[in-house]
Coordinates of N, CA, C and O in Angstrom, one line a residue:
M15 N 62.5 25.9 7.4 CA 63.2 26.3 8.5 C 64.0 27.6 8.0 O 64.8 27.2 7.0
N16 N 64.4 28.4 8.8 CA 65.1 29.8 9.0 C 66.4 29.5 8.7 O 66.5 28.3 9.7
L17 N 66.9 30.7 9.0 CA 68.2 30.8 8.8 C 68.8 30.5 10.4 O 69.7 29.9 10.7
S18 N 68.1 30.8 11.5 CA 68.3 30.6 12.8 C 68.1 29.0 13.1 O 69.2 28.5 13.9
S19 N 67.4 28.4 12.9 CA 67.1 27.0 12.6 C 68.1 26.7 12.8 O 68.8 25.3 13.2
K20 N 68.8 26.6 10.8 CA 69.4 26.1 10.6 C 70.7 26.0 11.5 O 71.5 25.1 11.5
L21 N 71.1 27.6 11.8 CA 72.5 27.8 12.6 C 72.3 26.6 13.6 O 73.2 26.3 14.3
Q22 N 71.2 26.4 14.3 CA 71.2 25.9 15.5 C 71.3 24.3 15.6 O 72.2 23.6 15.8
L23 N 71.0 23.9 14.1 CA 70.9 22.4 14.4 C 72.7 22.1 13.6 O 73.0 20.9 13.8
L24 N 72.9 22.9 12.6 CA 74.8 22.9 12.8 C 75.2 22.6 13.9 O 76.3 22.3 13.8
C25 N 75.2 23.9 14.2 CA 75.6 23.6 15.9 C 75.3 22.5 16.6 O 76.5 22.5 17.0
L26 N 74.4 22.0 16.8 CA 74.2 20.8 17.6 C 74.8 19.1 16.9 O 75.8 18.9 17.5
L27 N 75.1 19.6 15.5 CA 75.8 18.5 14.5 C 77.1 18.6 14.4 O 77.7 17.7 15.0
A28 N 77.7 19.9 14.8 CA 79.4 19.8 14.5 C 79.7 19.9 16.1 O 80.9 19.5 16.0
M29 N 79.2 20.1 16.8 CA 79.7 20.0 18.4 C 78.8 19.3 19.6 O 78.3 19.6 20.4
P30 N 78.6 18.5 19.2 CA 78.0 17.5 20.5 C 78.6 17.4 21.8 O 79.1 16.3 22.8
L31 N 78.4 18.3 22.2 CA 78.7 18.7 23.9 C 77.8 18.1 24.5 O 76.6 18.4 24.6
T32 N 77.7 18.3 25.8 CA 77.6 17.6 26.7 C 78.1 18.5 28.6 O 78.8 18.2 28.4
V33 N 77.3 19.3 29.3 CA 77.4 19.5 30.0 C 78.1 18.9 31.0 O 78.5 18.5 32.0
S34 N 77.1 17.5 31.4 CA 76.9 16.4 32.1 C 78.2 16.3 31.7 O 78.3 15.5 30.9
A35 N 79.2 16.1 32.7 CA 80.3 15.4 32.8 C 80.6 14.5 32.9 O 79.7 13.4 33.1
L36 N 81.5 14.0 32.8 CA 81.9 12.2 33.6 C 80.9 11.8 34.6 O 80.6 12.6 35.5
P37 N 81.0 10.5 34.8 CA 80.4 10.5 36.0 C 80.4 10.4 37.1 O 79.3 11.0 38.2
N38 N 82.2 10.4 37.4 CA 82.5 10.4 38.6 C 82.6 11.9 39.1 O 83.3 12.3 39.9
D39 N 82.7 13.1 38.2 CA 83.1 14.1 38.3 C 82.7 14.7 39.4 O 83.2 15.5 40.5
R40 N 80.9 14.7 39.6 CA 80.0 15.4 40.4 C 80.6 14.8 42.0 O 79.9 15.4 43.2
S41 N 80.9 13.8 42.1 CA 81.3 13.2 43.1 C 82.8 13.4 43.6 O 83.1 12.8 44.8
Q42 N 83.6 13.9 43.2 CA 85.0 14.1 43.6 C 84.9 15.7 44.5 O 84.2 16.3 44.0
P43 N 85.9 15.9 45.3 CA 86.3 16.9 45.7 C 86.3 18.2 45.2 O 87.1 18.1 43.4
I44 N 86.1 19.1 45.4 CA 86.4 20.8 44.5 C 88.0 20.9 45.0 O 87.9 21.4 46.3
N45 N 88.6 21.2 44.5 CA 89.9 21.7 44.9 C 90.1 22.6 44.4 O 89.7 23.9 43.5
L46 N 90.8 23.8 45.2 CA 90.7 26.0 45.2 C 91.8 26.0 45.2 O 91.9 25.4 46.5
S47 N 92.2 26.8 44.3 CA 93.5 27.6 45.2 C 93.6 29.0 44.4 O 92.9 29.6 43.3
S48 N 93.6 29.9 45.4 CA 93.7 31.4 45.0 C 94.1 32.1 46.1 O 94.8 32.0 46.7
D49 N 94.6 34.0 45.9 CA 95.6 34.7 46.5 C 94.4 35.3 47.9 O 95.0 35.7 48.4
K50 N 93.1 35.3 47.5 CA 92.5 35.3 48.6 C 91.1 34.9 48.5 O 90.2 34.1 47.3
A51 N 90.6 34.5 49.9 CA 89.0 33.7 49.4 C 87.8 34.3 51.1 O 88.6 34.4 51.7
T52 N 86.9 34.3 50.2 CA 85.8 35.1 51.4 C 84.5 34.0 51.2 O 83.8 33.4 49.7
Y53 N 84.1 33.8 52.6 CA 82.7 33.2 52.3 C 81.6 33.6 52.9 O 82.0 34.2 54.2
E54 N 80.8 34.0 52.2 CA 79.3 35.1 53.0 C 78.4 34.5 52.3 O 78.3 35.0 51.4
N55 N 77.1 34.3 53.1 CA 75.9 34.3 52.5 C 75.7 33.2 51.6 O 75.5 33.5 50.1
N56 N 76.4 32.2 51.6 CA 75.9 31.3 50.7 C 76.5 31.0 49.5 O 76.6 30.5 48.5
Q57 N 77.8 32.3 49.4 CA 79.0 32.1 48.1 C 80.0 32.1 49.0 O 80.7 33.1 49.9
G58 N 81.1 31.7 48.1 CA 82.4 31.5 47.8 C 83.2 32.8 47.1 O 82.3 32.4 45.9
I59 N 83.5 33.6 47.7 CA 84.3 34.4 46.4 C 85.9 34.5 46.5 O 86.5 34.6 47.7
Y60 N 86.5 33.9 45.3 CA 88.0 33.5 45.4 C 88.5 34.5 44.3 O 88.3 35.0 43.3
T61 N 89.0 35.5 44.2 CA 90.0 36.1 43.7 C 91.5 36.0 43.4 O 92.1 35.2 44.8
G62 N 92.3 36.7 42.6 CA 93.5 36.7 42.2 C 94.0 34.8 42.0 O 94.3 34.5 42.6
N63 N 94.4 34.9 40.6 CA 95.2 33.3 40.2 C 94.6 32.5 40.8 O 95.2 31.3 41.0
V64 N 93.2 32.3 40.4 CA 92.1 31.0 40.8 C 92.3 30.2 40.0 O 91.9 30.2 38.8
N65 N 92.5 29.0 40.8 CA 92.2 27.6 39.4 C 91.5 26.8 41.0 O 91.0 26.6 41.8
M66 N 90.6 26.3 39.8 CA 89.5 25.4 40.4 C 89.5 23.9 39.7 O 89.7 23.7 38.4
S67 N 89.3 22.5 40.3 CA 88.8 21.5 39.7 C 88.1 20.3 40.6 O 88.0 21.0 41.6
Q68 N 87.7 19.5 39.7 CA 86.8 18.7 40.4 C 86.5 17.5 38.8 O 85.8 17.7 38.2
G69 N 87.4 16.0 39.2 CA 87.4 15.6 38.4 C 87.8 16.1 37.1 O 89.0 16.8 37.1
S70 N 87.2 15.8 35.4 CA 87.7 16.5 34.6 C 87.4 18.0 34.5 O 88.0 18.9 33.6
L71 N 86.6 18.8 35.3 CA 86.5 20.0 35.4 C 87.3 21.1 35.9 O 88.0 20.8 37.0
K72 N 87.8 21.7 35.1 CA 89.0 22.7 35.1 C 88.8 24.2 35.3 O 88.2 24.6 33.8
I73 N 88.7 25.0 35.9 CA 88.1 26.3 35.8 C 89.3 27.6 36.1 O 90.0 27.1 37.2
R74 N 89.3 28.4 35.2 CA 90.6 29.2 35.7 C 90.1 30.5 35.9 O 89.6 30.9 34.2
A75 N 90.8 31.5 36.8 CA 90.1 32.6 36.6 C 90.3 33.7 36.7 O 91.3 33.6 38.0
D76 N 90.2 35.2 37.3 CA 90.7 36.2 38.2 C 89.8 36.3 39.4 O 90.6 36.6 40.1
K77 N 88.5 36.2 38.8 CA 87.7 35.7 40.1 C 87.0 35.1 39.9 O 86.4 34.5 38.6
L78 N 86.7 33.8 40.9 CA 85.3 32.8 41.0 C 84.4 33.2 42.3 O 84.8 33.3 43.5
I79 N 83.5 33.1 42.0 CA 82.2 33.0 43.0 C 81.2 31.6 42.6 O 81.1 31.0 41.1
I80 N 81.6 30.8 43.9 CA 80.7 29.7 43.8 C 79.5 30.0 45.0 O 79.3 30.5 46.2
V81 N 78.0 30.0 44.1 CA 77.0 29.6 44.9 C 76.0 29.0 45.0 O 76.2 27.6 44.5
E82 N 76.3 28.6 46.7 CA 75.6 27.5 47.0 C 74.3 27.6 47.8 O 73.4 28.5 48.0
D83 N 73.5 26.9 47.7 CA 72.3 25.9 48.3 C 72.1 25.4 48.9 O 72.2 23.8 48.7
D84 N 71.9 25.4 50.3 CA 72.3 24.1 51.3 C 73.3 23.1 51.4 O 73.1 21.9 50.8
R85 N 74.2 23.7 51.1 CA 75.6 23.2 50.9 C 76.1 22.2 49.8 O 76.9 21.4 49.3
K86 N 75.1 22.6 48.7 CA 75.3 22.4 47.3 C 75.6 23.3 46.4 O 74.8 24.5 46.1
V87 N 76.2 23.0 45.7 CA 76.8 24.2 44.5 C 75.5 24.2 43.8 O 75.0 23.0 43.2
Q88 N 75.2 25.7 43.0 CA 74.3 25.5 42.5 C 75.0 26.4 41.0 O 74.2 25.6 40.2
K89 N 75.9 27.4 41.2 CA 76.3 27.7 40.1 C 77.6 27.8 40.5 O 78.2 28.6 41.7
V90 N 78.5 28.2 39.3 CA 79.9 28.8 39.1 C 80.0 30.1 38.1 O 80.2 30.2 37.5
I91 N 80.4 30.7 38.9 CA 80.8 32.2 37.9 C 82.1 32.7 37.9 O 82.7 32.7 38.7
A92 N 83.0 32.4 36.2 CA 84.1 33.0 36.6 C 84.4 34.2 35.6 O 83.4 34.2 35.1
H93 N 85.3 34.8 36.4 CA 85.6 36.4 35.8 C 87.2 36.0 35.2 O 88.1 36.1 36.5
G94 N 87.2 36.6 34.3 CA 88.7 36.4 34.2 C 89.2 37.4 32.5 O 88.5 38.3 31.9
S95 N 90.0 37.1 32.3 CA 90.9 38.0 31.0 C 91.6 37.3 29.9 O 92.6 37.5 29.5
P96 N 90.9 36.0 29.3 CA 89.6 35.3 29.8 C 89.8 35.0 30.7 O 91.1 34.1 31.7
A97 N 88.6 34.5 31.2 CA 88.1 32.8 31.9 C 88.6 32.0 31.2 O 88.1 32.2 30.2
Y98 N 89.1 30.7 32.0 CA 88.7 29.3 31.1 C 87.6 28.2 31.8 O 88.4 28.0 33.1
F99 N 87.3 27.4 30.9 CA 86.9 26.5 31.0 C 86.9 25.3 30.6 O 87.3 25.2 29.3
E100 N 87.1 24.1 31.0 CA 87.2 22.8 30.3 C 87.0 21.6 31.3 O 86.6 21.8 32.3
Q101 N 86.1 20.7 30.3 CA 85.8 19.5 31.1 C 85.7 18.3 30.0 O 85.4 18.6 28.8
Q102 N 85.6 16.9 30.5 CA 85.3 16.0 29.1 C 84.2 15.6 29.4 O 83.8 14.6 30.8
P103 N 83.1 15.8 28.4 CA 82.0 15.6 28.5 C 81.4 13.8 29.0 O 80.7 13.4 29.7
R104 N 82.8 13.2 28.2 CA 82.4 11.6 28.4 C 83.5 10.9 27.8 O 84.8 11.3 27.4
A105 N 83.8 9.5 28.5 CA 84.7 8.6 28.2 C 85.8 8.9 26.9 O 87.3 8.8 27.3
E106 N 85.1 8.8 26.0 CA 85.5 7.9 24.6 C 85.3 9.6 23.8 O 86.2 9.7 22.8
E107 N 85.0 10.8 24.3 CA 85.4 11.9 23.8 C 86.4 13.2 23.8 O 86.8 12.5 25.2
G108 N 87.0 14.0 23.6 CA 87.8 14.2 24.1 C 87.8 15.8 24.8 O 86.0 16.0 25.0
V109 N 87.8 16.4 25.4 CA 87.8 17.8 26.2 C 86.9 18.9 25.6 O 87.6 19.0 24.5
V110 N 86.4 19.6 25.9 CA 85.2 21.0 25.8 C 86.3 21.7 26.3 O 86.5 21.7 27.6
S111 N 86.5 22.9 25.6 CA 87.3 23.7 26.3 C 86.8 25.4 25.4 O 85.8 25.3 24.6
A112 N 86.3 26.1 26.8 CA 85.8 27.5 26.4 C 86.3 28.5 27.0 O 87.1 28.7 28.0
S113 N 86.4 29.9 26.4 CA 86.9 31.3 27.2 C 86.0 32.2 27.0 O 85.1 31.9 26.2
A114 N 86.0 33.0 28.0 CA 85.5 34.2 27.8 C 85.3 35.2 28.9 O 86.2 34.7 30.2
R115 N 85.3 36.3 29.1 CA 85.5 37.0 30.2 C 84.7 37.2 30.9 O 84.5 37.1 32.4
L116 N 83.4 36.2 31.1 CA 82.0 35.6 32.0 C 81.6 34.8 31.7 O 81.5 34.3 30.6
I117 N 81.8 33.9 32.9 CA 81.5 32.2 32.4 C 80.7 31.5 33.7 O 81.0 31.6 34.8
E118 N 79.4 31.6 33.0 CA 78.5 31.0 34.3 C 78.3 29.4 34.1 O 77.5 29.3 32.9
Y119 N 78.4 28.7 34.9 CA 78.6 27.7 34.7 C 77.0 27.1 35.4 O 77.3 27.4 37.1
S120 N 75.6 26.7 35.3 CA 74.8 26.6 36.3 C 74.5 24.9 36.2 O 74.6 24.5 35.3
L121 N 74.6 24.5 37.6 CA 74.7 22.6 37.2 C 73.9 22.4 37.7 O 73.4 21.1 36.7
S122 N 72.6 23.1 38.2 CA 71.2 22.3 37.7 C 70.3 22.4 36.6 O 69.8 21.8 36.3
D123 N 70.4 23.1 36.2 CA 70.2 24.0 34.3 C 70.9 23.0 33.4 O 70.8 23.2 32.5
E124 N 72.3 22.3 34.2 CA 73.1 21.9 33.1 C 73.5 23.0 32.1 O 73.4 22.9 30.6
E125 N 73.8 24.2 32.4 CA 73.4 24.9 30.9 C 75.4 25.8 31.4 O 75.6 26.7 32.0
I126 N 75.9 26.2 30.5 CA 76.8 27.1 30.5 C 77.1 28.4 29.4 O 76.4 28.3 28.0
L127 N 76.6 29.5 30.3 CA 76.4 31.0 29.3 C 78.6 31.3 29.2 O 78.8 31.4 30.3
L128 N 78.6 31.7 28.2 CA 80.0 32.4 28.0 C 79.6 34.2 27.2 O 78.8 34.0 26.3
Q129 N 79.9 34.9 27.8 CA 79.9 36.3 27.7 C 81.2 36.7 27.4 O 82.0 37.1 28.1
K130 N 81.2 37.8 26.1 CA 82.4 38.5 26.2 C 83.3 37.9 25.9 O 84.1 37.3 26.2
D131 N 84.0 38.1 24.2 CA 84.8 37.6 24.0 C 84.7 36.0 23.6 O 86.0 35.3 24.6
A132 N 83.7 35.2 23.6 CA 83.3 33.5 24.1 C 83.6 32.9 22.6 O 83.6 33.1 22.1
T133 N 84.3 31.9 23.2 CA 85.2 30.7 22.4 C 85.0 29.2 22.9 O 85.3 29.2 24.4
I134 N 84.0 28.4 22.7 CA 84.3 27.0 22.9 C 84.8 26.5 21.7 O 84.5 26.2 20.2
R135 N 85.4 25.6 21.8 CA 86.2 24.3 21.2 C 85.9 22.8 21.8 O 85.7 22.5 23.1
H136 N 85.5 22.0 20.7 CA 85.3 20.1 21.5 C 85.1 19.5 19.7 O 85.0 20.3 18.8
Q137 N 86.3 18.7 20.2 CA 86.9 17.6 18.4 C 87.3 18.4 17.2 O 86.9 18.1 16.3
G138 N 88.0 19.4 17.6 CA 88.3 20.3 16.4 C 87.3 21.4 15.7 O 87.8 22.0 15.0
S139 N 86.3 21.4 16.6 CA 85.6 22.4 15.9 C 85.6 23.6 17.0 O 85.6 23.6 18.0
K140 N 85.1 24.7 16.5 CA 85.5 25.8 17.5 C 83.9 27.1 16.5 O 83.5 27.5 15.6
I141 N 83.1 27.3 18.1 CA 82.3 28.8 17.5 C 82.7 29.9 18.5 O 83.0 29.5 19.4
S142 N 82.9 31.0 18.2 CA 83.0 32.2 18.9 C 82.0 32.8 18.4 O 81.7 33.0 17.5
G143 N 81.8 34.2 19.4 CA 81.0 35.3 19.1 C 80.8 35.7 20.3 O 81.7 36.1 21.8
D144 N 80.1 37.1 20.9 CA 79.7 37.8 21.6 C 79.4 36.8 23.1 O 79.5 37.1 24.3
R145 N 78.1 36.0 22.7 CA 77.9 35.4 23.5 C 77.2 34.0 23.4 O 76.7 34.2 22.0
I146 N 77.7 32.9 24.2 CA 77.0 31.3 23.8 C 76.7 31.1 25.1 O 77.2 31.4 25.8
V147 N 75.4 29.9 24.7 CA 75.0 29.6 25.4 C 74.3 27.8 25.0 O 74.6 28.4 23.9
Y148 N 75.2 27.3 26.1 CA 74.8 26.0 25.5 C 74.4 24.9 27.0 O 74.4 25.5 28.0
S149 N 73.2 24.2 26.5 CA 72.1 23.8 27.5 C 72.3 22.3 27.1 O 71.9 22.0 25.8
G150 N 72.8 21.5 27.5 CA 73.0 20.4 27.8 C 72.0 19.3 28.0 O 71.5 18.1 27.5
R151 N 71.0 19.7 28.9 CA 69.5 19.2 29.1 C 68.5 19.9 27.7 O 68.4 18.9 27.2
K152 N 68.9 20.5 27.1 CA 67.8 20.8 25.8 C 68.9 20.0 24.6 O 68.4 20.2 23.4
Q153 N 69.9 19.8 25.0 CA 71.2 20.0 23.8 C 71.1 20.8 22.9 O 70.3 20.8 21.4
L154 N 71.0 22.0 23.1 CA 70.8 23.5 22.7 C 72.2 24.0 22.3 O 73.0 24.9 23.7
V155 N 72.5 24.4 21.3 CA 73.7 25.7 21.4 C 73.4 27.0 20.7 O 72.7 27.1 19.6
V156 N 73.3 28.1 21.6 CA 73.0 29.3 20.7 C 74.2 30.6 21.1 O 74.2 30.8 22.3
A157 N 74.3 30.5 19.7 CA 75.2 32.3 19.5 C 75.2 33.1 19.2 O 74.1 33.2 18.0
D158 N 75.2 34.4 19.6 CA 75.2 35.6 19.3 C 76.6 36.4 18.5 O 77.6 36.1 19.8
G159 N 76.6 36.9 17.7 CA 77.8 38.3 17.5 C 77.7 39.2 18.7 O 78.5 38.9 19.8
G160 N 78.1 40.2 18.2 CA 77.6 41.7 19.0 C 79.1 42.1 18.7 O 79.0 43.6 19.5
S161 N 80.0 41.1 19.1 CA 81.2 41.4 19.5 C 82.1 42.8 18.2 O 82.0 42.1 17.0
R162 N 82.5 44.0 18.5 CA 82.7 44.5 17.6 C 84.2 44.0 16.9 O 84.7 43.7 15.5
S163 N 85.1 43.4 17.9 CA 86.2 42.2 17.2 C 85.8 41.4 16.4 O 86.5 40.8 15.5
L164 N 84.8 40.9 16.0 CA 84.0 39.6 15.3 C 83.4 40.1 14.2 O 82.6 39.5 13.7
D165 N 83.4 41.6 14.3 CA 82.3 42.4 13.3 C 80.6 42.0 13.3 O 80.0 41.9 12.8
G166 N 80.7 41.9 14.5 CA 79.0 41.5 15.2 C 78.6 40.1 14.8 O 77.4 39.8 14.4
R167 N 79.4 39.1 14.0 CA 78.6 38.1 13.6 C 79.3 37.0 14.4 O 80.6 37.0 15.3
V168 N 79.1 35.8 14.2 CA 79.6 34.6 14.7 C 80.4 33.6 14.0 O 79.7 33.7 12.5
Q169 N 81.3 33.8 14.3 CA 82.6 32.6 13.4 C 82.4 31.5 13.8 O 82.5 31.0 15.1
M170 N 82.4 30.4 13.0 CA 82.6 28.7 12.9 C 83.6 28.3 12.7 O 84.0 28.3 11.4
T171 N 84.3 27.1 13.0 CA 85.4 26.5 12.3 C 84.4 25.0 12.2 O 84.6 24.4 13.7
L172 N 84.0 24.3 11.6 CA 83.8 22.4 11.8 C 84.9 21.9 11.3 O 84.4 21.6 9.7
K173 N 84.6 21.1 12.0 CA 85.7 19.8 11.4 C 84.9 18.6 11.2 O 84.1 18.1 11.6
P174 N 84.9 18.3 9.6 CA 84.5 17.5 9.0 C 84.7 16.0 10.1 O 85.5 15.8 10.4
Q175 N 83.8 15.4 10.2 CA 84.0 13.6 10.3 C 84.3 13.0 9.6 O 84.5 13.3 7.8
Q176 N 85.8 12.1 9.5 CA 86.2 11.8 9.2 C 85.7 10.5 8.0 O 84.6 9.6 8.8
P177 N 86.0 9.8 6.3 CA 85.3 9.1 6.3 C 85.5 7.7 7.1 O 86.4 7.4 7.3
G178 N 84.1 6.4 7.3 CA 84.8 5.8 7.3 C 84.1 5.8 9.3 O 84.8 4.4 9.6
T179 N 84.0 6.4 9.6 CA 84.0 6.7 11.0 C 82.4 6.9 11.2 O 82.1 7.9 10.7
E180 N 82.1 6.5 12.2 CA 80.8 7.0 13.2 C 80.9 7.9 14.7 O 82.1 7.8 14.8
S181 N 80.1 8.2 14.7 CA 80.2 8.9 16.0 C 80.1 8.2 17.3 O 79.4 7.0 17.1
P182 N 80.5 8.8 18.2 CA 80.6 7.9 19.6 C 78.8 7.1 19.9 O 79.1 6.4 20.7
E183 N 78.5 8.1 19.2 CA 76.4 7.4 19.9 C 76.0 6.7 19.0 O 75.3 5.4 19.9
T184 N 76.6 6.4 17.6 CA 76.5 5.3 16.6 C 77.4 4.4 17.2 O 76.9 3.1 15.9
E185 N 78.3 3.8 17.5 CA 79.4 3.3 17.8 C 78.8 2.3 18.2 O 78.0 2.4 19.8
P186 N 78.8 0.5 17.3 CA 78.6 -0.3 18.6 C 79.3 -0.5 19.6 O 80.6 -0.5 19.4
A187 N 78.7 -1.0 20.6 CA 79.8 -1.5 21.6 C 80.7 -2.6 21.3 O 80.3 -3.6 21.0
P188 N 81.8 -2.6 21.9 CA 82.8 -4.2 21.5 C 82.3 -5.3 22.4 O 81.9 -5.1 23.4
E189 N 82.7 -5.9 21.4 CA 82.1 -7.6 22.0 C 82.9 -8.0 23.6 O 84.1 -7.8 23.2
P190 N 82.7 -8.6 24.3 CA 83.7 -9.0 25.8 C 84.4 -9.6 24.8 O 84.1 -11.0 24.1
D191 N 85.8 -10.2 25.2 CA 86.7 -10.9 24.8 C 86.5 -12.2 25.7 O 86.9 -12.0 27.0
T192 N 86.0 -13.2 25.2 CA 85.7 -14.6 26.1 C 87.1 -15.1 25.8 O 87.3 -16.8 26.5
E193 N 87.9 -15.1 24.8 CA 89.4 -16.0 25.2 C 90.2 -16.2 26.3 O 90.5 -14.4 26.6
S194 N 90.2 -16.7 26.9 CA 91.6 -16.6 27.9 C 92.8 -16.3 27.3 O 93.8 -16.9 26.7
T195 N 94.0 -15.8 28.0 CA 95.2 -15.3 27.2 C 95.9 -16.8 27.8 O 96.2 -17.4 28.8
P196 N 97.3 -17.3 27.3 CA 97.8 -18.2 28.1 C 98.9 -17.8 28.9 O 99.0 -17.1 28.6

């Protein structure tokens, strides 16, 4: 196994992210506020102090572009100094938060692309680099250095799992309470 494969495996183990969010997020309304809004050619362009939310998804940016196809959101592109993204992947997990100067969230591909001073955090772990791609469908994280501020290297802080605890995927479901209360 080469170093790149080991890094990808380590990233996957350390950050069990899922772009597909809480089950009801996509059925929630999209709420937007900005200083200016324009809609043209299947794109909504929002500029100036942009805030977007949909269920657990929250995005803050200087400029936000929502690309639609047949009235369905395909991609959200956020620009900022930096732009911020957060979402709760599953009810039993904490929030995934990310920041970068450019964030592209492709709903159909279940992929987040973070570019320029990119950082992603989840459950105490953190990965920073010039470019980070997370694919929920492929369960893949790829991070590239390239940033002068990081000496062209990917930086990671991995929070170890506490002894005696299991990850949510392997934890047995609780037994239903069959006793009635007095």
